[in-house]
Amino acid sequence: MFESILPFWVCVLLVCRLFFGTYTSVLLASILFGAAELFRGRKSDDAVWKKLYSDLSIVGHKGCALNAPENTLASVREAHKLGVNAIEFDIILTGDDEPIVFHDSTFDRTTDVTGEVESLTWEQTKHIDASIKYTGPGNFPKERIPHLKEMLRECKKTWTKGVSGYERVKANSYGKSAERC
């Protein structure tokens, strides 16, 4: 049964992709598939539904960037509260080659500090407020930029049943390589 309807839903996904971004397309195709299954009178415990969604993983982008300042320890805790299976965060090196969890090559967009990340040391960076420009829900005063070790410790502590996953570190096109992480 699943194999016979798969080509149709792949086509729906591709058509959605022509008009929307990748994430929106996957979400829209999933909603359309779910609605079609409901209108056909199928229950949510149907074998097709289970097969389609059994391996679905929900990944928090930059921790949980919509509910807390991105790439912070608070974003990890918020992602866990929402029940995500995994989180993605960004790593960049400071001027003294310490790996920090931060997205941009400069501090300008998310902090009140200006300048290149690699122009400051970890000692200087660890006091920067990563929540100063956060405008989402919740109150996260003085949330700092975490070191990679702190972020990994928080992940291990937050997901008490254990953290599984893999590390994929890519070199930033705008800065030093993060290969030693």
mmCIF file of C-alpha atoms in Angstrom:
data_model
loop_
_atom_site.group_PDB
_atom_site.id
_atom_site.type_symbol
_atom_site.label_atom_id
_atom_site.label_comp_id
_atom_site.label_asym_id
_atom_site.label_seq_id
_atom_site.Cartn_x
_atom_site.Cartn_y
_atom_site.Cartn_z
ATOM 1 C CA MET A 1 0.000 0.000 0.000
ATOM 2 C CA PHE A 2 2.698 2.472 1.035
ATOM 3 C CA GLU A 3 4.720 1.860 -2.108
ATOM 4 C CA SER A 4 1.709 2.586 -4.347
ATOM 5 C CA ILE A 5 1.015 6.045 -2.888
ATOM 6 C CA LEU A 6 4.622 7.133 -2.395
ATOM 7 C CA PRO A 7 5.184 8.427 -5.981
ATOM 8 C CA PHE A 8 2.081 10.613 -5.704
ATOM 9 C CA TRP A 9 3.278 12.261 -2.479
ATOM 10 C CA VAL A 10 6.774 12.726 -3.842
ATOM 11 C CA CYS A 11 5.163 14.629 -6.735
ATOM 12 C CA VAL A 12 3.164 16.738 -4.257
ATOM 13 C CA LEU A 13 6.383 17.516 -2.383
ATOM 14 C CA LEU A 14 8.193 18.510 -5.596
ATOM 15 C CA VAL A 15 5.330 20.756 -6.725
ATOM 16 C CA CYS A 16 5.302 22.432 -3.292
ATOM 17 C CA ARG A 17 9.071 22.906 -3.596
ATOM 18 C CA LEU A 18 8.552 24.961 -6.774
ATOM 19 C CA PHE A 19 6.576 27.560 -4.835
ATOM 20 C CA PHE A 20 7.947 27.320 -1.289
ATOM 21 C CA GLY A 21 11.206 26.632 0.555
ATOM 22 C CA THR A 22 12.311 23.116 1.473
ATOM 23 C CA TYR A 23 11.065 23.164 5.078
ATOM 24 C CA THR A 24 7.722 24.697 4.125
ATOM 25 C CA SER A 25 7.328 22.131 1.340
ATOM 26 C CA VAL A 26 7.920 19.164 3.647
ATOM 27 C CA LEU A 27 5.523 20.606 6.218
ATOM 28 C CA LEU A 28 2.858 21.396 3.611
ATOM 29 C CA ALA A 29 3.134 17.970 1.953
ATOM 30 C CA SER A 30 2.878 16.300 5.382
ATOM 31 C CA ILE A 31 -0.234 18.316 6.232
ATOM 32 C CA LEU A 32 -1.807 17.519 2.867
ATOM 33 C CA PHE A 33 -1.007 13.824 3.262
ATOM 34 C CA GLY A 34 -2.461 13.767 6.779
ATOM 35 C CA ALA A 35 -5.618 15.568 5.645
ATOM 36 C CA ALA A 36 -6.038 13.207 2.704
ATOM 37 C CA GLU A 37 -5.697 10.195 4.992
ATOM 38 C CA LEU A 38 -8.287 11.613 7.397
ATOM 39 C CA PHE A 39 -10.733 12.343 4.587
ATOM 40 C CA ARG A 40 -10.301 8.790 3.345
ATOM 41 C CA GLY A 41 -11.470 7.621 6.761
ATOM 42 C CA ARG A 42 -8.119 6.231 7.878
ATOM 43 C CA LYS A 43 -7.231 6.230 11.536
ATOM 44 C CA SER A 44 -3.952 7.585 12.839
ATOM 45 C CA ASP A 45 -2.830 4.057 13.726
ATOM 46 C CA ASP A 46 -2.983 2.967 10.085
ATOM 47 C CA ALA A 47 0.100 1.042 8.917
ATOM 48 C CA VAL A 48 0.859 3.595 6.192
ATOM 49 C CA TRP A 49 0.760 6.477 8.662
ATOM 50 C CA LYS A 50 2.957 4.606 11.134
ATOM 51 C CA LYS A 51 5.485 3.645 8.469
ATOM 52 C CA LEU A 52 5.676 7.204 7.165
ATOM 53 C CA TYR A 53 6.148 8.875 10.539
ATOM 54 C CA SER A 54 7.848 6.211 12.677
ATOM 55 C CA ASP A 55 11.351 7.369 11.827
ATOM 56 C CA LEU A 56 10.575 11.078 11.822
ATOM 57 C CA SER A 57 13.007 13.098 13.908
ATOM 58 C CA ILE A 58 12.303 16.580 15.140
ATOM 59 C CA VAL A 59 15.475 18.653 15.220
ATOM 60 C CA GLY A 60 15.714 21.971 17.029
ATOM 61 C CA HIS A 61 17.448 24.561 14.833
ATOM 62 C CA LYS A 62 20.116 26.466 16.800
ATOM 63 C CA GLY A 63 18.675 24.751 19.873
ATOM 64 C CA CYS A 64 15.217 26.242 19.837
ATOM 65 C CA ALA A 65 15.842 29.627 18.231
ATOM 66 C CA LEU A 66 12.186 30.689 18.122
ATOM 67 C CA ASN A 67 11.639 30.185 21.857
ATOM 68 C CA ALA A 68 15.014 31.242 23.288
ATOM 69 C CA PRO A 69 18.149 33.085 22.169
ATOM 70 C CA GLU A 70 19.774 30.989 19.436
ATOM 71 C CA ASN A 71 22.708 28.695 20.195
ATOM 72 C CA THR A 72 22.474 29.205 23.966
ATOM 73 C CA LEU A 73 22.060 26.831 26.901
ATOM 74 C CA ALA A 74 18.524 28.192 27.330
ATOM 75 C CA SER A 75 17.738 27.180 23.749
ATOM 76 C CA VAL A 76 18.776 23.596 24.562
ATOM 77 C CA ARG A 77 16.462 23.517 27.589
ATOM 78 C CA GLU A 78 13.585 24.990 25.565
ATOM 79 C CA ALA A 79 14.093 22.438 22.788
ATOM 80 C CA HIS A 80 13.937 19.649 25.357
ATOM 81 C CA LYS A 81 10.693 21.061 26.814
ATOM 82 C CA LEU A 82 9.159 20.898 23.335
ATOM 83 C CA GLY A 83 10.178 17.256 22.939
ATOM 84 C CA VAL A 84 12.662 17.505 20.098
ATOM 85 C CA ASN A 85 14.766 14.423 19.324
ATOM 86 C CA ALA A 86 17.963 16.304 18.517
ATOM 87 C CA ILE A 87 19.373 19.777 18.233
ATOM 88 C CA GLU A 88 21.615 21.481 15.714
ATOM 89 C CA PHE A 89 23.958 24.256 16.709
ATOM 90 C CA ASP A 90 26.806 26.195 15.127
ATOM 91 C CA ILE A 91 30.458 26.213 16.130
ATOM 92 C CA ILE A 92 33.059 28.874 15.403
ATOM 93 C CA LEU A 93 36.529 29.460 16.834
ATOM 94 C CA THR A 94 37.541 32.490 18.869
ATOM 95 C CA GLY A 95 40.838 34.296 18.344
ATOM 96 C CA ASP A 96 42.592 31.898 20.744
ATOM 97 C CA ASP A 97 41.129 28.859 18.903
ATOM 98 C CA GLU A 98 38.472 27.983 21.488
ATOM 99 C CA PRO A 99 35.286 26.490 19.996
ATOM 100 C CA ILE A 100 32.177 28.461 20.907
ATOM 101 C CA VAL A 101 28.548 27.871 19.989
ATOM 102 C CA PHE A 102 27.746 30.838 17.788
ATOM 103 C CA HIS A 103 26.422 31.201 14.253
ATOM 104 C CA ASP A 104 27.859 34.336 12.700
ATOM 105 C CA SER A 105 31.412 35.452 12.001
ATOM 106 C CA THR A 106 30.617 38.743 13.786
ATOM 107 C CA PHE A 107 28.827 39.520 17.035
ATOM 108 C CA ASP A 108 26.718 42.332 15.534
ATOM 109 C CA ARG A 109 23.409 40.581 14.742
ATOM 110 C CA THR A 110 22.650 38.945 18.112
ATOM 111 C CA THR A 111 24.685 40.854 20.701
ATOM 112 C CA ASP A 112 25.499 44.440 21.612
ATOM 113 C CA VAL A 113 29.159 43.831 20.735
ATOM 114 C CA THR A 114 30.503 44.603 17.281
ATOM 115 C CA GLY A 115 33.394 42.986 15.466
ATOM 116 C CA GLU A 116 34.712 39.643 14.310
ATOM 117 C CA VAL A 117 34.436 36.585 16.545
ATOM 118 C CA GLU A 118 38.042 35.677 15.848
ATOM 119 C CA SER A 119 39.188 39.090 17.092
ATOM 120 C CA LEU A 120 38.307 38.191 20.704
ATOM 121 C CA THR A 121 39.553 35.469 23.042
ATOM 122 C CA TRP A 122 37.323 33.021 24.908
ATOM 123 C CA GLU A 123 37.899 34.997 28.128
ATOM 124 C CA GLN A 124 36.519 38.118 26.412
ATOM 125 C CA THR A 125 33.718 36.263 24.622
ATOM 126 C CA LYS A 126 32.296 34.331 27.577
ATOM 127 C CA HIS A 127 30.870 37.492 29.163
ATOM 128 C CA ILE A 128 28.946 38.689 26.093
ATOM 129 C CA ASP A 129 25.155 38.756 26.464
ATOM 130 C CA ALA A 130 23.677 36.590 23.694
ATOM 131 C CA SER A 131 20.101 37.506 24.645
ATOM 132 C CA ILE A 132 20.285 41.292 24.375
ATOM 133 C CA LYS A 133 18.645 41.398 20.912
ATOM 134 C CA TYR A 134 16.339 38.405 21.390
ATOM 135 C CA THR A 135 12.712 39.425 20.740
ATOM 136 C CA GLY A 136 10.868 36.114 21.044
ATOM 137 C CA PRO A 137 8.717 34.788 23.885
ATOM 138 C CA GLY A 138 10.100 34.285 27.370
ATOM 139 C CA ASN A 139 12.607 36.177 29.429
ATOM 140 C CA PHE A 140 16.262 35.168 29.153
ATOM 141 C CA PRO A 141 18.369 37.897 30.765
ATOM 142 C CA LYS A 142 22.129 37.705 30.428
ATOM 143 C CA GLU A 143 22.217 34.437 28.490
ATOM 144 C CA ARG A 144 25.861 34.079 27.477
ATOM 145 C CA ILE A 145 27.592 32.595 24.456
ATOM 146 C CA PRO A 146 28.541 29.057 25.495
ATOM 147 C CA HIS A 147 31.779 27.197 24.947
ATOM 148 C CA LEU A 148 31.328 23.938 23.021
ATOM 149 C CA LYS A 149 32.166 21.930 26.182
ATOM 150 C CA GLU A 150 29.417 23.745 28.112
ATOM 151 C CA MET A 151 26.886 23.060 25.366
ATOM 152 C CA LEU A 152 27.735 19.358 25.243
ATOM 153 C CA ARG A 153 27.503 19.135 29.058
ATOM 154 C CA GLU A 154 24.099 20.833 28.968
ATOM 155 C CA CYS A 155 22.876 18.426 26.295
ATOM 156 C CA LYS A 156 23.994 15.456 28.368
ATOM 157 C CA LYS A 157 22.402 16.869 31.526
ATOM 158 C CA THR A 158 19.136 17.916 29.852
ATOM 159 C CA TRP A 159 18.540 14.651 28.035
ATOM 160 C CA THR A 160 18.974 12.432 31.093
ATOM 161 C CA LYS A 161 18.226 9.265 29.105
ATOM 162 C CA GLY A 162 21.366 9.946 27.123
ATOM 163 C CA VAL A 163 22.296 11.828 24.040
ATOM 164 C CA SER A 164 22.902 10.028 20.813
ATOM 165 C CA GLY A 165 23.948 11.520 17.551
ATOM 166 C CA TYR A 166 26.959 12.420 15.543
ATOM 167 C CA GLU A 167 29.281 15.329 15.160
ATOM 168 C CA ARG A 168 29.558 17.076 11.867
ATOM 169 C CA VAL A 169 31.840 20.048 11.972
ATOM 170 C CA LYS A 170 32.292 22.056 8.837
ATOM 171 C CA ALA A 171 34.764 24.783 8.139
ATOM 172 C CA ASN A 172 33.215 28.219 8.013
ATOM 173 C CA SER A 173 33.762 29.953 4.708
ATOM 174 C CA TYR A 174 34.272 33.218 6.579
ATOM 175 C CA GLY A 175 36.660 32.146 9.300
ATOM 176 C CA LYS A 176 39.083 29.613 10.645
ATOM 177 C CA SER A 177 38.481 25.924 10.208
ATOM 178 C CA ALA A 178 36.789 24.224 13.132
ATOM 179 C CA GLU A 179 38.441 20.897 12.338
ATOM 180 C CA ARG A 180 40.036 20.445 15.758
ATOM 181 C CA CYS A 181 36.633 20.415 17.468
#
